[in-house]
PDB file of C-alpha atoms in Angstrom:
ATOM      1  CA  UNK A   1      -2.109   9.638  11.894  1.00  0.00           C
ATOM      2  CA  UNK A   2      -3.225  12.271  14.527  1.00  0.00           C
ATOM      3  CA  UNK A   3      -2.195  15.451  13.448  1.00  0.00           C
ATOM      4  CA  UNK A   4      -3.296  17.665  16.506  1.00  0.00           C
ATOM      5  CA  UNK A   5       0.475  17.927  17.876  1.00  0.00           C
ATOM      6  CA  UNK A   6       1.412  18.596  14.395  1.00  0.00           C
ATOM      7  CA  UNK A   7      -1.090  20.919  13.057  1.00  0.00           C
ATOM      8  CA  UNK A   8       1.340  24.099  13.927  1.00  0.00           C
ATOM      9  CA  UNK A   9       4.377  22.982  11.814  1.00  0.00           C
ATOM     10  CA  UNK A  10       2.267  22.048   9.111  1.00  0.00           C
ATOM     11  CA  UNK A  11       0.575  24.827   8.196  1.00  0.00           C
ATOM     12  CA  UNK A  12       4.314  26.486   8.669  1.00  0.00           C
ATOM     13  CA  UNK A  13       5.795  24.365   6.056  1.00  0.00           C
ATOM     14  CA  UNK A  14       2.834  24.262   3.491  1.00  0.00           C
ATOM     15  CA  UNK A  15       0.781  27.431   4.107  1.00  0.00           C
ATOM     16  CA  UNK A  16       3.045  28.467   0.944  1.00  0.00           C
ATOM     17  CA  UNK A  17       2.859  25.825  -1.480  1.00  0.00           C
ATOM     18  CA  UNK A  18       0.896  26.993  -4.552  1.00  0.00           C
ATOM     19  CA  UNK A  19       1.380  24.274  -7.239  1.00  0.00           C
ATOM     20  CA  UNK A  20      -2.049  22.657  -7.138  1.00  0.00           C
ATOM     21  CA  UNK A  21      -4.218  26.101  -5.908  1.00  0.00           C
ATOM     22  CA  UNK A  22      -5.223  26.902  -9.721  1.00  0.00           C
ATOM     23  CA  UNK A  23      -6.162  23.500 -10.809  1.00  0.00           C
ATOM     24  CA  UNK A  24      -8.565  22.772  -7.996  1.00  0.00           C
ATOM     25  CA  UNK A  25     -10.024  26.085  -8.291  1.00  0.00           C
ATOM     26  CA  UNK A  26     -10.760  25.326 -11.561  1.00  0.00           C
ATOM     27  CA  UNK A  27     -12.473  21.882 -10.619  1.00  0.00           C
ATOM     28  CA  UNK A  28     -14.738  23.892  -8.000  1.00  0.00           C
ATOM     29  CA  UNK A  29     -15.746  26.369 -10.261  1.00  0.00           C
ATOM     30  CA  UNK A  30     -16.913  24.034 -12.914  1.00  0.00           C
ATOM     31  CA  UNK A  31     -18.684  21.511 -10.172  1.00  0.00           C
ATOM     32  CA  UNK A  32     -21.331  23.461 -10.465  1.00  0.00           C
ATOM     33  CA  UNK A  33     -22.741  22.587  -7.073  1.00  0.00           C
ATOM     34  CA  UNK A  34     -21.382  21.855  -3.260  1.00  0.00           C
ATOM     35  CA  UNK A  35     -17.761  19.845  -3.287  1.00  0.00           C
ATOM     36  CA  UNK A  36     -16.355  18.233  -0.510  1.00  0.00           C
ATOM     37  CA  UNK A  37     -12.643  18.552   0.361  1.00  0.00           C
ATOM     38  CA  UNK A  38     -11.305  15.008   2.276  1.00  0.00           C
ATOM     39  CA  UNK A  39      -8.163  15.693   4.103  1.00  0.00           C
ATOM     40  CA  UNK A  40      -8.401  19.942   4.311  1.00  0.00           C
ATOM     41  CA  UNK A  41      -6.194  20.162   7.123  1.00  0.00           C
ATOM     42  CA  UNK A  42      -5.740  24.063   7.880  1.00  0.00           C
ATOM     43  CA  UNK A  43      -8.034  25.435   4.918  1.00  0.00           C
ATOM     44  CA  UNK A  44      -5.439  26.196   2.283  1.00  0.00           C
ATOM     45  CA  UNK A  45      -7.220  24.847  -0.968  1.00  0.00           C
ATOM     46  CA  UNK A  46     -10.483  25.220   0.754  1.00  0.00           C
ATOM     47  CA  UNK A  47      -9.924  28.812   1.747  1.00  0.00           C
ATOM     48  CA  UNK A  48      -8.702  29.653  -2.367  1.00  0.00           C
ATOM     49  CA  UNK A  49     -12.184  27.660  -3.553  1.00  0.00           C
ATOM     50  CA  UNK A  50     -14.118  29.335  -0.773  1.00  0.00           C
ATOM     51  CA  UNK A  51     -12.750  33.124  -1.971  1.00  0.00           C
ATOM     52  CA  UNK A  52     -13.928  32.169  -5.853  1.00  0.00           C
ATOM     53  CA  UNK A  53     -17.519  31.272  -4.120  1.00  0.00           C
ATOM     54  CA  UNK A  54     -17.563  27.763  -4.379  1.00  0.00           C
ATOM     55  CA  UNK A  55     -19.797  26.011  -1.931  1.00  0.00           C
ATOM     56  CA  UNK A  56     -17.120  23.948  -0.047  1.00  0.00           C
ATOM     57  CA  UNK A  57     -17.323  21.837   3.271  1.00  0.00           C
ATOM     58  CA  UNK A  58     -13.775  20.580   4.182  1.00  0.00           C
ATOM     59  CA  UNK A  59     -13.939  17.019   5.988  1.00  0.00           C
ATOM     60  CA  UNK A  60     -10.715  16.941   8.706  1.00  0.00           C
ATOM     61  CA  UNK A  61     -10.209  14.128  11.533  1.00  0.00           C
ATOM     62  CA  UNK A  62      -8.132  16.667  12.870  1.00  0.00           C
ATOM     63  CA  UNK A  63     -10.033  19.098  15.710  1.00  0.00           C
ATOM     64  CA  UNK A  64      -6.557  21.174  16.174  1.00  0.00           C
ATOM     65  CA  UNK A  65      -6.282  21.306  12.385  1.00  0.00           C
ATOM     66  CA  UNK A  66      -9.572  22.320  12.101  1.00  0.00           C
ATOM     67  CA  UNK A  67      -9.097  25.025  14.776  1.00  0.00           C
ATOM     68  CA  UNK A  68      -6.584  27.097  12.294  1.00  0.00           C
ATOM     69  CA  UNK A  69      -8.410  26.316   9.473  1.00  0.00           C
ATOM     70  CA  UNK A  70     -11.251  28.868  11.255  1.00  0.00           C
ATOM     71  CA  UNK A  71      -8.919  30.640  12.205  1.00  0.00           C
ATOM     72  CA  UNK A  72      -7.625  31.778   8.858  1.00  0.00           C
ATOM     73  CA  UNK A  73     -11.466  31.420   8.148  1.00  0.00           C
ATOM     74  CA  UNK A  74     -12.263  34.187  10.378  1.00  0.00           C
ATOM     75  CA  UNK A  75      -8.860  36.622   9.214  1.00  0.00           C
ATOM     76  CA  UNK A  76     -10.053  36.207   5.218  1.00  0.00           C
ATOM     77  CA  UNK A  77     -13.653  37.054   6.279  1.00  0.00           C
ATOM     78  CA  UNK A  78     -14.630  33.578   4.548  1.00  0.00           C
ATOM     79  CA  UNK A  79     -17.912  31.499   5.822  1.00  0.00           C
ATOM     80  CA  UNK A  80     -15.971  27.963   5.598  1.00  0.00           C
ATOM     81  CA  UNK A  81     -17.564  24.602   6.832  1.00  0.00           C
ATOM     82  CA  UNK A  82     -15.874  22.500   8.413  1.00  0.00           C
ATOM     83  CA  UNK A  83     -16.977  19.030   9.529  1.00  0.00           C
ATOM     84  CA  UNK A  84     -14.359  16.801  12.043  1.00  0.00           C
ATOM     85  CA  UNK A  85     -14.320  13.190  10.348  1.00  0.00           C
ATOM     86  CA  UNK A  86     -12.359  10.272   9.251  1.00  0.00           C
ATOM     87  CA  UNK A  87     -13.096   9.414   5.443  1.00  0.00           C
ATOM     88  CA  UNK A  88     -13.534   5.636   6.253  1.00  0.00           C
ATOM     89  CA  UNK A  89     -16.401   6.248   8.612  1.00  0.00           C
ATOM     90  CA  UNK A  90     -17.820   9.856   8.010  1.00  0.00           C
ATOM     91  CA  UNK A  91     -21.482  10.344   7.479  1.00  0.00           C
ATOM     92  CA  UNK A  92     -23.497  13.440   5.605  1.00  0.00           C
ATOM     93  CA  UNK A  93     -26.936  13.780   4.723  1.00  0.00           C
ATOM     94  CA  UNK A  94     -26.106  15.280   1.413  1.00  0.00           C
ATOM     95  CA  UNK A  95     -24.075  14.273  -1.885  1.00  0.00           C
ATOM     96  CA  UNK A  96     -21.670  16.318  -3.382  1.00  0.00           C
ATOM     97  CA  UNK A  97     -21.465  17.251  -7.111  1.00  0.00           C
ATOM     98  CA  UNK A  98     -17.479  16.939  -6.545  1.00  0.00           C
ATOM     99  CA  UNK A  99     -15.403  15.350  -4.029  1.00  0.00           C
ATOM    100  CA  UNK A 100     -11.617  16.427  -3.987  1.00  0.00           C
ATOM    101  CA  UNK A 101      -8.632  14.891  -1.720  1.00  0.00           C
ATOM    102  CA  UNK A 102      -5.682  17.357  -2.538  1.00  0.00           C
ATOM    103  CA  UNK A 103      -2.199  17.187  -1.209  1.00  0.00           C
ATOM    104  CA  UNK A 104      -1.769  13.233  -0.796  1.00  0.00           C
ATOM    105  CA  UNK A 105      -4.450  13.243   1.750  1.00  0.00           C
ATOM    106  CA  UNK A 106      -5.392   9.353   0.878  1.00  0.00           C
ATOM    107  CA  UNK A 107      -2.002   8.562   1.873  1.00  0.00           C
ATOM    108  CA  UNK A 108      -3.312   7.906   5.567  1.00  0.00           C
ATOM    109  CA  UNK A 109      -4.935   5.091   4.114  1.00  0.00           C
ATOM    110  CA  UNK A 110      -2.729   1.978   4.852  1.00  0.00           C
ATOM    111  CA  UNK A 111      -4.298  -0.802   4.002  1.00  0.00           C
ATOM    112  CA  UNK A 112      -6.216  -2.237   0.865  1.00  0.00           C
ATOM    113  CA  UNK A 113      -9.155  -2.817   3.573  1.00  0.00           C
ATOM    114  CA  UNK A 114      -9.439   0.939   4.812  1.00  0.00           C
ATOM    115  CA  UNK A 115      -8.290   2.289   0.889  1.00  0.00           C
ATOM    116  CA  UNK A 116     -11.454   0.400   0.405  1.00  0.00           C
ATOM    117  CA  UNK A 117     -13.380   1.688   2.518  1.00  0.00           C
ATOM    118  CA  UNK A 118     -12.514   5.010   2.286  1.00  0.00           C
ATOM    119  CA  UNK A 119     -13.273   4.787  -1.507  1.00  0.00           C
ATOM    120  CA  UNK A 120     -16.394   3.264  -1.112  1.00  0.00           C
ATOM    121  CA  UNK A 121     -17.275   5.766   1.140  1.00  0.00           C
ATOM    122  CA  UNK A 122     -16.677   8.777  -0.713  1.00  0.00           C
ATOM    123  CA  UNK A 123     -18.334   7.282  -3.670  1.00  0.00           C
ATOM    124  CA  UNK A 124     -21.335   6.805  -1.194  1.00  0.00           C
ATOM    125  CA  UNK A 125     -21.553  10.932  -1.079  1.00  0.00           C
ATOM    126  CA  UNK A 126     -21.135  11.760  -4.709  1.00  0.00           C
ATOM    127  CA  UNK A 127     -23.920  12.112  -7.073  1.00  0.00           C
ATOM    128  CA  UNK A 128     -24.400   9.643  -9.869  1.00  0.00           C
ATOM    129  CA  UNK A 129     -21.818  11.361 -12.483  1.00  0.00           C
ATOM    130  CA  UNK A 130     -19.998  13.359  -9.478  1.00  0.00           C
ATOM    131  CA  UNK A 131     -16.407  13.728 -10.138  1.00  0.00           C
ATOM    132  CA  UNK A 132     -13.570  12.252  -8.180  1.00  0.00           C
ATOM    133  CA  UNK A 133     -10.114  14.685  -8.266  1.00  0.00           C
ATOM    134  CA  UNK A 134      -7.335  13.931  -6.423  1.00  0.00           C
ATOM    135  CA  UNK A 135      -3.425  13.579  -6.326  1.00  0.00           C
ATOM    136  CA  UNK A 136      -0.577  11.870  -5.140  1.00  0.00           C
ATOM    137  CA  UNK A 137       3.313  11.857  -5.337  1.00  0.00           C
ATOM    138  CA  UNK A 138       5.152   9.556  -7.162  1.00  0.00           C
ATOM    139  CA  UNK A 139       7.043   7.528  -4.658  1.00  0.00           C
ATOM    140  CA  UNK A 140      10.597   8.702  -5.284  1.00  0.00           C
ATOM    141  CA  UNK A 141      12.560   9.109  -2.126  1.00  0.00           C
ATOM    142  CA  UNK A 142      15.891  10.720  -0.367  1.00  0.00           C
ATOM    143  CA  UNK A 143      18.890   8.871   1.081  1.00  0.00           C
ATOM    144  CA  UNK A 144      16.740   6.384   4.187  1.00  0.00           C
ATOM    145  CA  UNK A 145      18.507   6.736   7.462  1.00  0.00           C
ATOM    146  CA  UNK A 146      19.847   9.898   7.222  1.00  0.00           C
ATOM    147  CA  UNK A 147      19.194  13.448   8.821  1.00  0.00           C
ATOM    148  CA  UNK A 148      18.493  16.018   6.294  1.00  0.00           C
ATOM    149  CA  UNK A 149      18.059  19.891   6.332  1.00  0.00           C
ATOM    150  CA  UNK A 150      15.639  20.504   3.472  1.00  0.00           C
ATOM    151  CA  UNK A 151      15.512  24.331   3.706  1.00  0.00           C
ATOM    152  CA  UNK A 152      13.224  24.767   6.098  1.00  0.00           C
ATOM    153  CA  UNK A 153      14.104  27.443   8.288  1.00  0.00           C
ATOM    154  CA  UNK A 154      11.362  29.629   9.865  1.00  0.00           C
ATOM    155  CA  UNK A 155      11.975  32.889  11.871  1.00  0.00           C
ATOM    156  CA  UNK A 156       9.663  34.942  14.204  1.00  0.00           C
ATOM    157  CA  UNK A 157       9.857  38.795  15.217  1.00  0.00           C
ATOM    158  CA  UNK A 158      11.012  38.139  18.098  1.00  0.00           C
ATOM    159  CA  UNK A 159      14.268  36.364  16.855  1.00  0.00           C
ATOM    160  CA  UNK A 160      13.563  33.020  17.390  1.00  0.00           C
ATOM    161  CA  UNK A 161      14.426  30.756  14.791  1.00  0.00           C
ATOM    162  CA  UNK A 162      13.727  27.350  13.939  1.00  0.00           C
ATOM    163  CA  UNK A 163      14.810  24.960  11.565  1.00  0.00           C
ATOM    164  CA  UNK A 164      13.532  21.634  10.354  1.00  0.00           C
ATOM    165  CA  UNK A 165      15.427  18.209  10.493  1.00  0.00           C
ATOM    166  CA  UNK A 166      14.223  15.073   9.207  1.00  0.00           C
ATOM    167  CA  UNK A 167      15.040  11.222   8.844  1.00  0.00           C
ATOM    168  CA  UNK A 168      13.180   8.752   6.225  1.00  0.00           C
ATOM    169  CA  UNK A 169      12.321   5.277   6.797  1.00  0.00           C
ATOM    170  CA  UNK A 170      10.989   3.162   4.077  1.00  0.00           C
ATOM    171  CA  UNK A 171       9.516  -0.041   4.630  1.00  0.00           C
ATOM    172  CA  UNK A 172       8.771  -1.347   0.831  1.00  0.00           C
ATOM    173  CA  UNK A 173       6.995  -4.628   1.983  1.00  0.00           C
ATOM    174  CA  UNK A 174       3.801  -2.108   3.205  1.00  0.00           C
ATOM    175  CA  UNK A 175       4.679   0.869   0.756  1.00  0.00           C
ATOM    176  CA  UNK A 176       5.278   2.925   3.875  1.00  0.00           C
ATOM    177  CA  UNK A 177       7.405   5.910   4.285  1.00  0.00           C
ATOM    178  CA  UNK A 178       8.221   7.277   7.807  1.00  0.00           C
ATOM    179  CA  UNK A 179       9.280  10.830   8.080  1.00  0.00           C
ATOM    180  CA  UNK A 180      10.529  11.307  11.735  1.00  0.00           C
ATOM    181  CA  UNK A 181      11.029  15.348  11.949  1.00  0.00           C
ATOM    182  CA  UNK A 182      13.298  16.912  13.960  1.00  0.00           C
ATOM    183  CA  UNK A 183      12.340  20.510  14.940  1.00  0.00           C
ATOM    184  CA  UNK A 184      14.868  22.411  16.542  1.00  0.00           C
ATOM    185  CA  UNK A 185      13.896  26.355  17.528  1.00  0.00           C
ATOM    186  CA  UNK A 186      16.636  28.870  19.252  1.00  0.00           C
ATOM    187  CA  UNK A 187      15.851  30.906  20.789  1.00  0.00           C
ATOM    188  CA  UNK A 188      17.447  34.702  20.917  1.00  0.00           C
ATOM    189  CA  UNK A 189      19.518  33.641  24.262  1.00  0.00           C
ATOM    190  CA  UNK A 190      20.687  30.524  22.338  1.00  0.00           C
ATOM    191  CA  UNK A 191      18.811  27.868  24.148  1.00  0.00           C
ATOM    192  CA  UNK A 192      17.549  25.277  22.181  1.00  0.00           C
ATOM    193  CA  UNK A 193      14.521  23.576  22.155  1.00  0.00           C
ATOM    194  CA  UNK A 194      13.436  20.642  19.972  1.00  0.00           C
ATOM    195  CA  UNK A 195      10.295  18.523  19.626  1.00  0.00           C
ATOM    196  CA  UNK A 196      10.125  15.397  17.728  1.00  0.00           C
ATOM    197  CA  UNK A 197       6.839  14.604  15.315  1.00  0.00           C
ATOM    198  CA  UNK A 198       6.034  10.851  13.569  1.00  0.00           C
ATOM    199  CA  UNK A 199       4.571  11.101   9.861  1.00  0.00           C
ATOM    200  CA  UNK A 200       3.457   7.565   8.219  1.00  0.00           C
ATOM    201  CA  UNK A 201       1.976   7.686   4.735  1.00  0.00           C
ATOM    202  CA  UNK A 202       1.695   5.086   2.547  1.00  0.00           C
ATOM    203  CA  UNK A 203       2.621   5.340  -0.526  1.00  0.00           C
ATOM    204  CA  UNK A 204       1.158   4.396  -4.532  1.00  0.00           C
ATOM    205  CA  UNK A 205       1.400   2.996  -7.865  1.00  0.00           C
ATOM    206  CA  UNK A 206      -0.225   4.562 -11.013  1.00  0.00           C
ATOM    207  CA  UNK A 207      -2.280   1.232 -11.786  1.00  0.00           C
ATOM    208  CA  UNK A 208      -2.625  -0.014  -7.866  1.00  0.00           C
ATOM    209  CA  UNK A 209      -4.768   2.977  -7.938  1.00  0.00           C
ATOM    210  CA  UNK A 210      -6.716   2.660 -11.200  1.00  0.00           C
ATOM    211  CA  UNK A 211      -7.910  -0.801  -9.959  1.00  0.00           C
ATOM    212  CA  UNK A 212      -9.045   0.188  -6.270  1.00  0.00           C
ATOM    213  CA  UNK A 213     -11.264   3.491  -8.140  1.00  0.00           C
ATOM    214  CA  UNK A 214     -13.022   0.250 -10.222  1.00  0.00           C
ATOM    215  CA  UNK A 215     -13.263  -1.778  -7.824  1.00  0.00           C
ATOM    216  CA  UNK A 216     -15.206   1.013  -5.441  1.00  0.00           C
ATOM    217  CA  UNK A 217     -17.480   2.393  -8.007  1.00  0.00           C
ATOM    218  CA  UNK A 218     -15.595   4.337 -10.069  1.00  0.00           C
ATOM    219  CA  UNK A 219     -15.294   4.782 -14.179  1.00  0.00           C
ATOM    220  CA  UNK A 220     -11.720   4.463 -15.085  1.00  0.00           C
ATOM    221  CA  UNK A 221      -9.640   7.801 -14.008  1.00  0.00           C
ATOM    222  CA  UNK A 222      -8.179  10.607 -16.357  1.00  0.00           C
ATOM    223  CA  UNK A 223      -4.339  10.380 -14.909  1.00  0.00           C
ATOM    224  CA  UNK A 224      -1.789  13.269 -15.608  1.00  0.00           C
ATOM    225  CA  UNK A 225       1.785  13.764 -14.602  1.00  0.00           C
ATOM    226  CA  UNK A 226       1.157  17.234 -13.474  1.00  0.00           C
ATOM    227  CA  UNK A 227      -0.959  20.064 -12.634  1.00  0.00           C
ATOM    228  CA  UNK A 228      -1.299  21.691 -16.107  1.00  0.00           C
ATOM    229  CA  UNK A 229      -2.379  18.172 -17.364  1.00  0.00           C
ATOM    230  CA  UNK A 230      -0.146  16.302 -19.604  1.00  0.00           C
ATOM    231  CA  UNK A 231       1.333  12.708 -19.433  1.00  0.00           C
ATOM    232  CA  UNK A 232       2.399  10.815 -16.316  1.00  0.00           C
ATOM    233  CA  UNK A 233       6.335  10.397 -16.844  1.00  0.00           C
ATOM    234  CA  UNK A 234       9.261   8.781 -15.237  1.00  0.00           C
ATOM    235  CA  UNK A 235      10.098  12.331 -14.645  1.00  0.00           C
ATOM    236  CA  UNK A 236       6.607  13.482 -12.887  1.00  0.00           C
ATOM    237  CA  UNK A 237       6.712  14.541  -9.587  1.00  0.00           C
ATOM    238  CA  UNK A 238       2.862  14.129  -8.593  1.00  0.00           C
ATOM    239  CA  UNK A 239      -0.501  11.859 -10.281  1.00  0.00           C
ATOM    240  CA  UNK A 240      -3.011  13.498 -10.513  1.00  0.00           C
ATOM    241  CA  UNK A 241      -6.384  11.564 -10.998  1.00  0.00           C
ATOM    242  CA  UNK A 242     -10.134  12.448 -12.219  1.00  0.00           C
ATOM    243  CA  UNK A 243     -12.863  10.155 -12.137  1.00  0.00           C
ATOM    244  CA  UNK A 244     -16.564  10.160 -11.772  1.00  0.00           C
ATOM    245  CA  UNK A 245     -19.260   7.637  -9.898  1.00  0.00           C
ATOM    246  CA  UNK A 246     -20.908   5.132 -11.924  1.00  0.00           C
TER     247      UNK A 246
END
């Protein structure tokens, strides 16, 4: 997935979201050394570690993603590093105390081969002991086929206004979902303009996941249903895994 077109409506629709800020704060502050964020896209969760002086270096294939996460960087005053890499094939001289993948980043692995080796390779930068945090949503998902308006309506000062369309297309066989997005913006003279974006992620279950972590080096995860910790449910939106290298 090549998120350099999409970068810009990204950070639109998620610069917002909150829900997992607190609890990967918290995992920062107790590292007690440098953690590595996989997947940090525009510097959301590595911007809130970064203000509560955790030593973070955000890993992002991403150069235009990377671009706005200096950006907000440099408007917050924050020294944030930033290195452009995939997780399969990255390579740093030092190990990490923690390693965190918020926000479904190992979703953009999508096959058992490069979940593999993405595992294996983040294992390769952690410490003996270093923890392993991470989360994922529970694959529940809207009506396939069918264009949706989830809410998403962004305006500008100069009274443009755009608004966010989107199809799903689920192809169980691979555990993929396909989220084609629509993005129409109008502007004040009511001409409209719309640009079309591609999103493939592939998708988990609870114990598909518990196996690959064992089978790449792991000890056997923590898994809660949420956030503030408790059970993974039928009703859980999100797992949320901690382990640590053996």
């Amino acid at each position: 997935m090549n998120y350099d077109e999409f970068a810009d409506l990204y950070d639109h629709q998620y610069d917002v979201y909150r829900d997992d800020l607190h609890f990967y704060g918290g995992v920062g502050e107790r590292a007690g050394g440098p953690v590595l964020e996989v997947g940090a896209g525009t510097g959301r969760v590595t911007s809130f570690l970064a203000r509560r002086g955790v030593n973070v270096t955000g890993l992002e294939p991403s150069a235009r993603m990377i671009e706005r996460a200096q950006e907000r960087a440099a408007k917050d005053n924050l020294n944030m590093r930033f290195v452009q890499g995939d997780v399969r094939t990255f390579r740093l001289d030092e190990r990490f105390e923690t390693v965190i993948a918020p926000f479904n980043a190992l979703m953009h692995l999508y096959t058992p081969n490069e979940q593999l080796q993405g595992l294996e390779n983040i294992h390769a930068h952690l410490k003996t002991g270093g923890s392993f945090v991470f989360d994922l949503y529970v694959p529940r998902f809207g009506k396939a086929n069918t264009v949706r308006h989830e809410g998403e309506t962004f305006h500008t000062p100069d009274g443009r206004r755009t608004d966010v369309f989107l199809v799903q297309r689920h192809d169980r066989p691979r555990q993929h979902i396909t989220t084609e997005y629509h993005v129409d913006t109008t502007q004040p003279d009511g001409t409209l303009n719309r640009r079309h974006y591609t999103l493939t992620q592939r998708y988990y279950t609870r114990y598909e996941v518990e196996w690959l972590l064992r089978f790449a080096g792991f000890e056997s995860p923590r898994v809660t249903g949420s956030f503030q910790g408790g059970p993974l449910e039928a009703s859980s939106d999100v797992m949320v895994f901690s382990t640590r290298a053996l």
